PDB file of N, CA and C in Angstrom:
ATOM      1  N   MET A   1     -29.108 -15.561  -6.035  1.00 74.00           N
ATOM      2  CA  MET A   1     -28.455 -16.382  -5.031  1.00 74.00           C
ATOM      3  C   MET A   1     -27.022 -16.722  -5.430  1.00 74.00           C
ATOM      4  N   GLU A   2     -26.793 -16.915  -6.702  1.00 94.00           N
ATOM      5  CA  GLU A   2     -25.453 -17.253  -7.188  1.00 94.00           C
ATOM      6  C   GLU A   2     -24.439 -16.162  -6.844  1.00 94.00           C
ATOM      7  N   LEU A   3     -24.862 -14.899  -6.933  1.00 95.00           N
ATOM      8  CA  LEU A   3     -23.966 -13.787  -6.608  1.00 95.00           C
ATOM      9  C   LEU A   3     -23.601 -13.778  -5.132  1.00 95.00           C
ATOM     10  N   LEU A   4     -24.546 -14.110  -4.276  1.00 95.00           N
ATOM     11  CA  LEU A   4     -24.250 -14.173  -2.845  1.00 95.00           C
ATOM     12  C   LEU A   4     -23.224 -15.255  -2.541  1.00 95.00           C
ATOM     13  N   VAL A   5     -23.300 -16.360  -3.234  1.00 95.00           N
ATOM     14  CA  VAL A   5     -22.317 -17.431  -3.052  1.00 95.00           C
ATOM     15  C   VAL A   5     -20.927 -16.929  -3.437  1.00 95.00           C
ATOM     16  N   LYS A   6     -20.833 -16.202  -4.551  1.00 96.00           N
ATOM     17  CA  LYS A   6     -19.550 -15.648  -4.989  1.00 96.00           C
ATOM     18  C   LYS A   6     -19.022 -14.622  -3.995  1.00 96.00           C
ATOM     19  N   ILE A   7     -19.912 -13.767  -3.494  1.00 97.00           N
ATOM     20  CA  ILE A   7     -19.502 -12.758  -2.512  1.00 97.00           C
ATOM     21  C   ILE A   7     -18.973 -13.443  -1.255  1.00 97.00           C
ATOM     22  N   ASN A   8     -19.701 -14.430  -0.767  1.00 96.00           N
ATOM     23  CA  ASN A   8     -19.270 -15.145   0.437  1.00 96.00           C
ATOM     24  C   ASN A   8     -17.950 -15.872   0.223  1.00 96.00           C
ATOM     25  N   LYS A   9     -17.744 -16.411  -0.961  1.00 97.00           N
ATOM     26  CA  LYS A   9     -16.484 -17.086  -1.262  1.00 97.00           C
ATOM     27  C   LYS A   9     -15.324 -16.097  -1.182  1.00 97.00           C
ATOM     28  N   LYS A  10     -15.512 -14.910  -1.755  1.00 97.00           N
ATOM     29  CA  LYS A  10     -14.459 -13.878  -1.713  1.00 97.00           C
ATOM     30  C   LYS A  10     -14.195 -13.433  -0.272  1.00 97.00           C
ATOM     31  N   LEU A  11     -15.257 -13.266   0.500  1.00 97.00           N
ATOM     32  CA  LEU A  11     -15.091 -12.869   1.897  1.00 97.00           C
ATOM     33  C   LEU A  11     -14.348 -13.947   2.687  1.00 97.00           C
ATOM     34  N   GLU A  12     -14.652 -15.207   2.437  1.00 98.00           N
ATOM     35  CA  GLU A  12     -13.956 -16.303   3.108  1.00 98.00           C
ATOM     36  C   GLU A  12     -12.477 -16.328   2.724  1.00 98.00           C
ATOM     37  N   GLN A  13     -12.175 -16.022   1.473  1.00 97.00           N
ATOM     38  CA  GLN A  13     -10.776 -15.949   1.049  1.00 97.00           C
ATOM     39  C   GLN A  13     -10.038 -14.859   1.821  1.00 97.00           C
ATOM     40  N   ARG A  14     -10.682 -13.703   1.990  1.00 97.00           N
ATOM     41  CA  ARG A  14     -10.061 -12.605   2.739  1.00 97.00           C
ATOM     42  C   ARG A  14      -9.853 -12.989   4.193  1.00 97.00           C
ATOM     43  N   ARG A  15     -10.866 -13.678   4.757  1.00 98.00           N
ATOM     44  CA  ARG A  15     -10.744 -14.127   6.144  1.00 98.00           C
ATOM     45  C   ARG A  15      -9.562 -15.091   6.303  1.00 98.00           C
ATOM     46  N   ALA A  16      -9.390 -15.974   5.345  1.00 97.00           N
ATOM     47  CA  ALA A  16      -8.287 -16.937   5.396  1.00 97.00           C
ATOM     48  C   ALA A  16      -6.937 -16.214   5.359  1.00 97.00           C
ATOM     49  N   ILE A  17      -6.846 -15.190   4.537  1.00 96.00           N
ATOM     50  CA  ILE A  17      -5.605 -14.414   4.462  1.00 96.00           C
ATOM     51  C   ILE A  17      -5.319 -13.747   5.805  1.00 96.00           C
ATOM     52  N   LEU A  18      -6.345 -13.107   6.378  1.00 97.00           N
ATOM     53  CA  LEU A  18      -6.158 -12.449   7.676  1.00 97.00           C
ATOM     54  C   LEU A  18      -5.803 -13.457   8.761  1.00 97.00           C
ATOM     55  N   ASN A  19      -6.430 -14.619   8.755  1.00 97.00           N
ATOM     56  CA  ASN A  19      -6.104 -15.649   9.742  1.00 97.00           C
ATOM     57  C   ASN A  19      -4.662 -16.114   9.598  1.00 97.00           C
ATOM     58  N   THR A  20      -4.186 -16.209   8.371  1.00 97.00           N
ATOM     59  CA  THR A  20      -2.795 -16.586   8.137  1.00 97.00           C
ATOM     60  C   THR A  20      -1.862 -15.558   8.757  1.00 97.00           C
ATOM     61  N   ILE A  21      -2.169 -14.284   8.553  1.00 96.00           N
ATOM     62  CA  ILE A  21      -1.337 -13.216   9.128  1.00 96.00           C
ATOM     63  C   ILE A  21      -1.396 -13.254  10.647  1.00 96.00           C
ATOM     64  N   ILE A  22      -2.582 -13.437  11.209  1.00 97.00           N
ATOM     65  CA  ILE A  22      -2.752 -13.480  12.663  1.00 97.00           C
ATOM     66  C   ILE A  22      -1.946 -14.621  13.272  1.00 97.00           C
ATOM     67  N   GLN A  23      -1.869 -15.746  12.574  1.00 97.00           N
ATOM     68  CA  GLN A  23      -1.207 -16.939  13.114  1.00 97.00           C
ATOM     69  C   GLN A  23       0.275 -17.012  12.768  1.00 97.00           C
ATOM     70  N   ASN A  24       0.770 -16.106  11.947  1.00 97.00           N
ATOM     71  CA  ASN A  24       2.151 -16.199  11.473  1.00 97.00           C
ATOM     72  C   ASN A  24       2.970 -15.026  12.009  1.00 97.00           C
ATOM     73  N   VAL A  25       3.769 -15.287  13.034  1.00 97.00           N
ATOM     74  CA  VAL A  25       4.583 -14.246  13.646  1.00 97.00           C
ATOM     75  C   VAL A  25       5.620 -13.717  12.654  1.00 97.00           C
ATOM     76  N   GLY A  26       6.069 -14.539  11.736  1.00 97.00           N
ATOM     77  CA  GLY A  26       7.034 -14.096  10.731  1.00 97.00           C
ATOM     78  C   GLY A  26       6.459 -12.990   9.855  1.00 97.00           C
ATOM     79  N   ILE A  27       5.237 -13.162   9.415  1.00 96.00           N
ATOM     80  CA  ILE A  27       4.579 -12.129   8.605  1.00 96.00           C
ATOM     81  C   ILE A  27       4.371 -10.875   9.449  1.00 96.00           C
ATOM     82  N   GLN A  28       3.940 -11.056  10.691  1.00 97.00           N
ATOM     83  CA  GLN A  28       3.729  -9.908  11.574  1.00 97.00           C
ATOM     84  C   GLN A  28       5.028  -9.124  11.774  1.00 97.00           C
ATOM     85  N   ASN A  29       6.134  -9.830  11.910  1.00 98.00           N
ATOM     86  CA  ASN A  29       7.428  -9.166  12.083  1.00 98.00           C
ATOM     87  C   ASN A  29       7.828  -8.390  10.829  1.00 98.00           C
ATOM     88  N   LYS A  30       7.493  -8.917   9.659  1.00 97.00           N
ATOM     89  CA  LYS A  30       7.785  -8.197   8.416  1.00 97.00           C
ATOM     90  C   LYS A  30       6.962  -6.914   8.320  1.00 97.00           C
ATOM     91  N   ILE A  31       5.706  -6.978   8.748  1.00 97.00           N
ATOM     92  CA  ILE A  31       4.855  -5.786   8.760  1.00 97.00           C
ATOM     93  C   ILE A  31       5.434  -4.757   9.728  1.00 97.00           C
ATOM     94  N   LEU A  32       5.826  -5.220  10.920  1.00 98.00           N
ATOM     95  CA  LEU A  32       6.427  -4.333  11.923  1.00 98.00           C
ATOM     96  C   LEU A  32       7.707  -3.696  11.394  1.00 98.00           C
ATOM     97  N   LYS A  33       8.562  -4.490  10.773  1.00 98.00           N
ATOM     98  CA  LYS A  33       9.826  -3.976  10.231  1.00 98.00           C
ATOM     99  C   LYS A  33       9.557  -2.927   9.152  1.00 98.00           C
ATOM    100  N   SER A  34       8.569  -3.166   8.307  1.00 97.00           N
ATOM    101  CA  SER A  34       8.213  -2.195   7.267  1.00 97.00           C
ATOM    102  C   SER A  34       7.771  -0.877   7.897  1.00 97.00           C
ATOM    103  N   ALA A  35       6.943  -0.964   8.924  1.00 96.00           N
ATOM    104  CA  ALA A  35       6.479   0.243   9.611  1.00 96.00           C
ATOM    105  C   ALA A  35       7.638   0.982  10.263  1.00 96.00           C
ATOM    106  N   GLN A  36       8.574   0.243  10.832  1.00 98.00           N
ATOM    107  CA  GLN A  36       9.736   0.868  11.463  1.00 98.00           C
ATOM    108  C   GLN A  36      10.617   1.575  10.432  1.00 98.00           C
ATOM    109  N   ILE A  37      10.778   0.972   9.272  1.00 98.00           N
ATOM    110  CA  ILE A  37      11.572   1.585   8.207  1.00 98.00           C
ATOM    111  C   ILE A  37      10.918   2.882   7.738  1.00 98.00           C
ATOM    112  N   LEU A  38       9.602   2.857   7.537  1.00 96.00           N
ATOM    113  CA  LEU A  38       8.891   4.065   7.128  1.00 96.00           C
ATOM    114  C   LEU A  38       8.995   5.152   8.197  1.00 96.00           C
ATOM    115  N   ALA A  39       8.821   4.778   9.462  1.00 96.00           N
ATOM    116  CA  ALA A  39       8.901   5.751  10.554  1.00 96.00           C
ATOM    117  C   ALA A  39      10.294   6.375  10.632  1.00 96.00           C
ATOM    118  N   GLU A  40      11.321   5.561  10.481  1.00 98.00           N
ATOM    119  CA  GLU A  40      12.695   6.067  10.524  1.00 98.00           C
ATOM    120  C   GLU A  40      12.961   7.019   9.365  1.00 98.00           C
ATOM    121  N   CYS A  41      12.467   6.681   8.200  1.00 97.00           N
ATOM    122  CA  CYS A  41      12.600   7.545   7.024  1.00 97.00           C
ATOM    123  C   CYS A  41      12.010   8.921   7.312  1.00 97.00           C
ATOM    124  N   LEU A  42      10.812   8.932   7.875  1.00 96.00           N
ATOM    125  CA  LEU A  42      10.138  10.195   8.165  1.00 96.00           C
ATOM    126  C   LEU A  42      10.849  10.968   9.267  1.00 96.00           C
ATOM    127  N   LYS A  43      11.357  10.270  10.284  1.00 97.00           N
ATOM    128  CA  LYS A  43      12.084  10.930  11.372  1.00 97.00           C
ATOM    129  C   LYS A  43      13.335  11.633  10.847  1.00 97.00           C
ATOM    130  N   LEU A  44      13.943  11.055   9.820  1.00 98.00           N
ATOM    131  CA  LEU A  44      15.166  11.626   9.247  1.00 98.00           C
ATOM    132  C   LEU A  44      14.869  12.690   8.192  1.00 98.00           C
ATOM    133  N   GLY A  45      13.595  13.044   8.048  1.00 97.00           N
ATOM    134  CA  GLY A  45      13.213  14.084   7.098  1.00 97.00           C
ATOM    135  C   GLY A  45      12.972  13.578   5.691  1.00 97.00           C
ATOM    136  N   GLY A  46      12.852  12.281   5.523  1.00 98.00           N
ATOM    137  CA  GLY A  46      12.638  11.697   4.205  1.00 98.00           C
ATOM    138  C   GLY A  46      11.181  11.751   3.766  1.00 98.00           C
ATOM    139  N   LYS A  47      10.951  11.194   2.608  1.00 97.00           N
ATOM    140  CA  LYS A  47       9.626  11.172   1.998  1.00 97.00           C
ATOM    141  C   LYS A  47       9.306   9.737   1.608  1.00 97.00           C
ATOM    142  N   ILE A  48       8.062   9.352   1.789  1.00 96.00           N
ATOM    143  CA  ILE A  48       7.618   8.027   1.373  1.00 96.00           C
ATOM    144  C   ILE A  48       7.220   8.111  -0.097  1.00 96.00           C
ATOM    145  N   ILE A  49       7.883   7.315  -0.925  1.00 95.00           N
ATOM    146  CA  ILE A  49       7.585   7.293  -2.353  1.00 95.00           C
ATOM    147  C   ILE A  49       7.031   5.917  -2.702  1.00 95.00           C
ATOM    148  N   THR A  50       5.861   5.911  -3.329  1.00 94.00           N
ATOM    149  CA  THR A  50       5.202   4.666  -3.689  1.00 94.00           C
ATOM    150  C   THR A  50       4.973   4.606  -5.191  1.00 94.00           C
ATOM    151  N   ALA A  51       4.727   3.415  -5.684  1.00 90.00           N
ATOM    152  CA  ALA A  51       4.413   3.219  -7.102  1.00 90.00           C
ATOM    153  C   ALA A  51       3.637   1.921  -7.236  1.00 90.00           C
ATOM    154  N   GLY A  52       2.981   1.766  -8.361  1.00 89.00           N
ATOM    155  CA  GLY A  52       2.252   0.536  -8.613  1.00 89.00           C
ATOM    156  C   GLY A  52       1.938   0.416 -10.083  1.00 89.00           C
ATOM    157  N   ASN A  53       1.533  -0.768 -10.470  1.00 87.00           N
ATOM    158  CA  ASN A  53       1.193  -1.059 -11.854  1.00 87.00           C
ATOM    159  C   ASN A  53      -0.237  -1.588 -11.882  1.00 87.00           C
ATOM    160  N   GLY A  54      -1.065  -1.030 -12.743  1.00 87.00           N
ATOM    161  CA  GLY A  54      -2.457  -1.471 -12.812  1.00 87.00           C
ATOM    162  C   GLY A  54      -3.210  -1.096 -11.556  1.00 87.00           C
ATOM    163  N   GLY A  55      -3.901  -2.066 -10.961  1.00 90.00           N
ATOM    164  CA  GLY A  55      -4.669  -1.810  -9.744  1.00 90.00           C
ATOM    165  C   GLY A  55      -3.794  -1.384  -8.584  1.00 90.00           C
ATOM    166  N   SER A  56      -2.556  -1.839  -8.574  1.00 92.00           N
ATOM    167  CA  SER A  56      -1.636  -1.442  -7.509  1.00 92.00           C
ATOM    168  C   SER A  56      -1.284   0.037  -7.584  1.00 92.00           C
ATOM    169  N   ALA A  57      -1.433   0.634  -8.764  1.00 91.00           N
ATOM    170  CA  ALA A  57      -1.203   2.073  -8.899  1.00 91.00           C
ATOM    171  C   ALA A  57      -2.215   2.839  -8.058  1.00 91.00           C
ATOM    172  N   SER A  58      -3.458   2.374  -8.062  1.00 92.00           N
ATOM    173  CA  SER A  58      -4.467   3.057  -7.249  1.00 92.00           C
ATOM    174  C   SER A  58      -4.207   2.831  -5.765  1.00 92.00           C
ATOM    175  N   GLN A  59      -3.676   1.663  -5.403  1.00 94.00           N
ATOM    176  CA  GLN A  59      -3.298   1.410  -4.012  1.00 94.00           C
ATOM    177  C   GLN A  59      -2.184   2.359  -3.593  1.00 94.00           C
ATOM    178  N   SER A  60      -1.229   2.571  -4.491  1.00 93.00           N
ATOM    179  CA  SER A  60      -0.124   3.491  -4.241  1.00 93.00           C
ATOM    180  C   SER A  60      -0.646   4.900  -4.007  1.00 93.00           C
ATOM    181  N   GLU A  61      -1.544   5.341  -4.858  1.00 92.00           N
ATOM    182  CA  GLU A  61      -2.119   6.679  -4.724  1.00 92.00           C
ATOM    183  C   GLU A  61      -2.910   6.809  -3.418  1.00 92.00           C
ATOM    184  N   HIS A  62      -3.665   5.776  -3.088  1.00 92.00           N
ATOM    185  CA  HIS A  62      -4.469   5.809  -1.870  1.00 92.00           C
ATOM    186  C   HIS A  62      -3.567   5.901  -0.634  1.00 92.00           C
ATOM    187  N   PHE A  63      -2.532   5.077  -0.592  1.00 93.00           N
ATOM    188  CA  PHE A  63      -1.607   5.073   0.553  1.00 93.00           C
ATOM    189  C   PHE A  63      -0.953   6.439   0.710  1.00 93.00           C
ATOM    190  N   SER A  64      -0.468   6.984  -0.393  1.00 92.00           N
ATOM    191  CA  SER A  64       0.178   8.290  -0.349  1.00 92.00           C
ATOM    192  C   SER A  64      -0.793   9.365   0.118  1.00 92.00           C
ATOM    193  N   SER A  65      -2.020   9.302  -0.361  1.00 91.00           N
ATOM    194  CA  SER A  65      -3.037  10.269   0.054  1.00 91.00           C
ATOM    195  C   SER A  65      -3.331  10.168   1.544  1.00 91.00           C
ATOM    196  N   GLU A  66      -3.376   8.951   2.063  1.00 90.00           N
ATOM    197  CA  GLU A  66      -3.615   8.770   3.502  1.00 90.00           C
ATOM    198  C   GLU A  66      -2.466   9.366   4.317  1.00 90.00           C
ATOM    199  N   MET A  67      -1.245   9.237   3.834  1.00 91.00           N
ATOM    200  CA  MET A  67      -0.099   9.815   4.541  1.00 91.00           C
ATOM    201  C   MET A  67      -0.186  11.345   4.555  1.00 91.00           C
ATOM    202  N   MET A  68      -0.581  11.905   3.440  1.00 90.00           N
ATOM    203  CA  MET A  68      -0.699  13.364   3.339  1.00 90.00           C
ATOM    204  C   MET A  68      -1.964  13.876   4.033  1.00 90.00           C
ATOM    205  N   GLY A  69      -3.009  13.063   4.043  1.00 87.00           N
ATOM    206  CA  GLY A  69      -4.298  13.489   4.572  1.00 87.00           C
ATOM    207  C   GLY A  69      -4.475  13.266   6.059  1.00 87.00           C
ATOM    208  N   ARG A  70      -3.483  12.766   6.731  1.00 72.00           N
ATOM    209  CA  ARG A  70      -3.450  12.643   8.186  1.00 72.00           C
ATOM    210  C   ARG A  70      -4.296  11.512   8.750  1.00 72.00           C
ATOM    211  N   LEU A  71      -4.794  10.609   7.924  1.00 65.00           N
ATOM    212  CA  LEU A  71      -5.597   9.485   8.422  1.00 65.00           C
ATOM    213  C   LEU A  71      -6.665   9.955   9.392  1.00 65.00           C
ATOM    214  N   LYS A  72      -6.732   9.363  10.580  1.00 74.00           N
ATOM    215  CA  LYS A  72      -7.786   9.683  11.545  1.00 74.00           C
ATOM    216  C   LYS A  72      -7.330  10.694  12.594  1.00 74.00           C
ATOM    217  N   ASN A  73      -6.054  10.965  12.657  1.00 78.00           N
ATOM    218  CA  ASN A  73      -5.516  11.841  13.699  1.00 78.00           C
ATOM    219  C   ASN A  73      -5.208  13.223  13.146  1.00 78.00           C
ATOM    220  N   SER A  74      -5.321  14.219  14.018  1.00 83.00           N
ATOM    221  CA  SER A  74      -4.914  15.562  13.637  1.00 83.00           C
ATOM    222  C   SER A  74      -3.413  15.658  13.852  1.00 83.00           C
ATOM    223  N   ARG A  75      -2.673  15.596  12.782  1.00 85.00           N
ATOM    224  CA  ARG A  75      -1.209  15.623  12.863  1.00 85.00           C
ATOM    225  C   ARG A  75      -0.671  16.307  11.620  1.00 85.00           C
ATOM    226  N   THR A  76       0.609  16.585  11.649  1.00 88.00           N
ATOM    227  CA  THR A  76       1.267  17.146  10.477  1.00 88.00           C
ATOM    228  C   THR A  76       1.261  16.074   9.379  1.00 88.00           C
ATOM    229  N   PRO A  77       0.904  16.430   8.162  1.00 91.00           N
ATOM    230  CA  PRO A  77       0.919  15.441   7.071  1.00 91.00           C
ATOM    231  C   PRO A  77       2.329  14.870   6.865  1.00 91.00           C
ATOM    232  N   PHE A  78       2.404  13.599   6.544  1.00 93.00           N
ATOM    233  CA  PHE A  78       3.692  12.972   6.236  1.00 93.00           C
ATOM    234  C   PHE A  78       4.024  13.202   4.768  1.00 93.00           C
ATOM    235  N   PRO A  79       5.256  13.591   4.468  1.00 95.00           N
ATOM    236  CA  PRO A  79       5.635  13.770   3.068  1.00 95.00           C
ATOM    237  C   PRO A  79       5.528  12.448   2.313  1.00 95.00           C
ATOM    238  N   SER A  80       4.792  12.459   1.241  1.00 94.00           N
ATOM    239  CA  SER A  80       4.565  11.235   0.480  1.00 94.00           C
ATOM    240  C   SER A  80       4.263  11.581  -0.968  1.00 94.00           C
ATOM    241  N   LEU A  81       4.697  10.697  -1.857  1.00 92.00           N
ATOM    242  CA  LEU A  81       4.490  10.902  -3.279  1.00 92.00           C
ATOM    243  C   LEU A  81       4.207   9.565  -3.935  1.00 92.00           C
ATOM    244  N   SER A  82       3.149   9.515  -4.727  1.00 92.00           N
ATOM    245  CA  SER A  82       2.860   8.335  -5.528  1.00 92.00           C
ATOM    246  C   SER A  82       3.324   8.602  -6.952  1.00 92.00           C
ATOM    247  N   LEU A  83       4.322   7.877  -7.394  1.00 88.00           N
ATOM    248  CA  LEU A  83       4.805   8.045  -8.765  1.00 88.00           C
ATOM    249  C   LEU A  83       3.724   7.662  -9.774  1.00 88.00           C
ATOM    250  N   SER A  84       2.807   6.809  -9.360  1.00 86.00           N
ATOM    251  CA  SER A  84       1.757   6.334 -10.253  1.00 86.00           C
ATOM    252  C   SER A  84       0.751   7.415 -10.622  1.00 86.00           C
ATOM    253  N   SER A  85       0.673   8.468  -9.831  1.00 83.00           N
ATOM    254  CA  SER A  85      -0.353   9.477 -10.061  1.00 83.00           C
ATOM    255  C   SER A  85       0.106  10.594 -10.995  1.00 83.00           C
ATOM    256  N   ASN A  86       1.308  10.491 -11.514  1.00 78.00           N
ATOM    257  CA  ASN A  86       1.840  11.552 -12.361  1.00 78.00           C
ATOM    258  C   ASN A  86       2.247  10.966 -13.714  1.00 78.00           C
ATOM    259  N   ALA A  87       1.353  11.051 -14.684  1.00 77.00           N
ATOM    260  CA  ALA A  87       1.608  10.451 -16.000  1.00 77.00           C
ATOM    261  C   ALA A  87       2.839  11.065 -16.666  1.00 77.00           C
ATOM    262  N   SER A  88       3.042  12.353 -16.500  1.00 82.00           N
ATOM    263  CA  SER A  88       4.215  12.998 -17.108  1.00 82.00           C
ATOM    264  C   SER A  88       5.503  12.437 -16.522  1.00 82.00           C
ATOM    265  N   LEU A  89       5.515  12.250 -15.214  1.00 76.00           N
ATOM    266  CA  LEU A  89       6.693  11.689 -14.561  1.00 76.00           C
ATOM    267  C   LEU A  89       6.926  10.247 -15.008  1.00 76.00           C
ATOM    268  N   LEU A  90       5.861   9.460 -15.078  1.00 74.00           N
ATOM    269  CA  LEU A  90       6.007   8.065 -15.492  1.00 74.00           C
ATOM    270  C   LEU A  90       6.619   7.943 -16.880  1.00 74.00           C
ATOM    271  N   THR A  91       6.132   8.758 -17.807  1.00 79.00           N
ATOM    272  CA  THR A  91       6.675   8.677 -19.167  1.00 79.00           C
ATOM    273  C   THR A  91       8.070   9.268 -19.244  1.00 79.00           C
ATOM    274  N   CYS A  92       8.347  10.285 -18.440  1.00 81.00           N
ATOM    275  CA  CYS A  92       9.687  10.868 -18.407  1.00 81.00           C
ATOM    276  C   CYS A  92      10.712   9.835 -17.932  1.00 81.00           C
ATOM    277  N   ILE A  93      10.350   9.083 -16.909  1.00 77.00           N
ATOM    278  CA  ILE A  93      11.243   8.043 -16.388  1.00 77.00           C
ATOM    279  C   ILE A  93      11.273   6.850 -17.335  1.00 77.00           C
ATOM    280  N   GLY A  94      10.114   6.469 -17.836  1.00 76.00           N
ATOM    281  CA  GLY A  94      10.002   5.253 -18.632  1.00 76.00           C
ATOM    282  C   GLY A  94      10.615   5.324 -20.015  1.00 76.00           C
ATOM    283  N   ASN A  95      10.525   6.462 -20.669  1.00 79.00           N
ATOM    284  CA  ASN A  95      11.030   6.564 -22.049  1.00 79.00           C
ATOM    285  C   ASN A  95      12.510   6.208 -22.166  1.00 79.00           C
ATOM    286  N   PRO A  96      13.390   6.816 -21.376  1.00 78.00           N
ATOM    287  CA  PRO A  96      14.809   6.452 -21.516  1.00 78.00           C
ATOM    288  C   PRO A  96      15.074   4.986 -21.137  1.00 78.00           C
ATOM    289  N   LEU A  97      14.320   4.478 -20.163  1.00 73.00           N
ATOM    290  CA  LEU A  97      14.510   3.090 -19.756  1.00 73.00           C
ATOM    291  C   LEU A  97      14.060   2.124 -20.861  1.00 73.00           C
ATOM    292  N   ALA A  98      13.017   2.491 -21.589  1.00 73.00           N
ATOM    293  CA  ALA A  98      12.535   1.642 -22.676  1.00 73.00           C
ATOM    294  C   ALA A  98      13.584   1.493 -23.774  1.00 73.00           C
ATOM    295  N   GLU A  99      14.405   2.509 -23.946  1.00 76.00           N
ATOM    296  CA  GLU A  99      15.460   2.441 -24.947  1.00 76.00           C
ATOM    297  C   GLU A  99      16.531   1.415 -24.577  1.00 76.00           C
ATOM    298  N   LEU A 100      16.645   1.095 -23.312  1.00 72.00           N
ATOM    299  CA  LEU A 100      17.643   0.143 -22.844  1.00 72.00           C
ATOM    300  C   LEU A 100      17.202  -1.302 -23.066  1.00 72.00           C
ATOM    301  N   ILE A 101      15.929  -1.483 -23.329  1.00 74.00           N
ATOM    302  CA  ILE A 101      15.382  -2.841 -23.467  1.00 74.00           C
ATOM    303  C   ILE A 101      15.566  -3.351 -24.879  1.00 74.00           C
TER     304      ILE A 101
END
């Protein structure tokens, strides 16, 4: 029973976050603006590049995969790259930067 209480608490936290977004036009406008920026990038022939640290790295990889995998629609894949999914690239970029610290 204790685990169910914890699960319900986490679900209620998620619901509260979604309710905040639903009730906050400012947040909704930021989401819309982000989508517009991504769409414009793609229209101009650009590529969506994502990155993350820790758990956010997997979010980055997932988002990039969804862009390439066409989500639910049959469409041309969107060019996308997750920097987090390439260990060689991460260390190549990170090594020279670490010397600056």
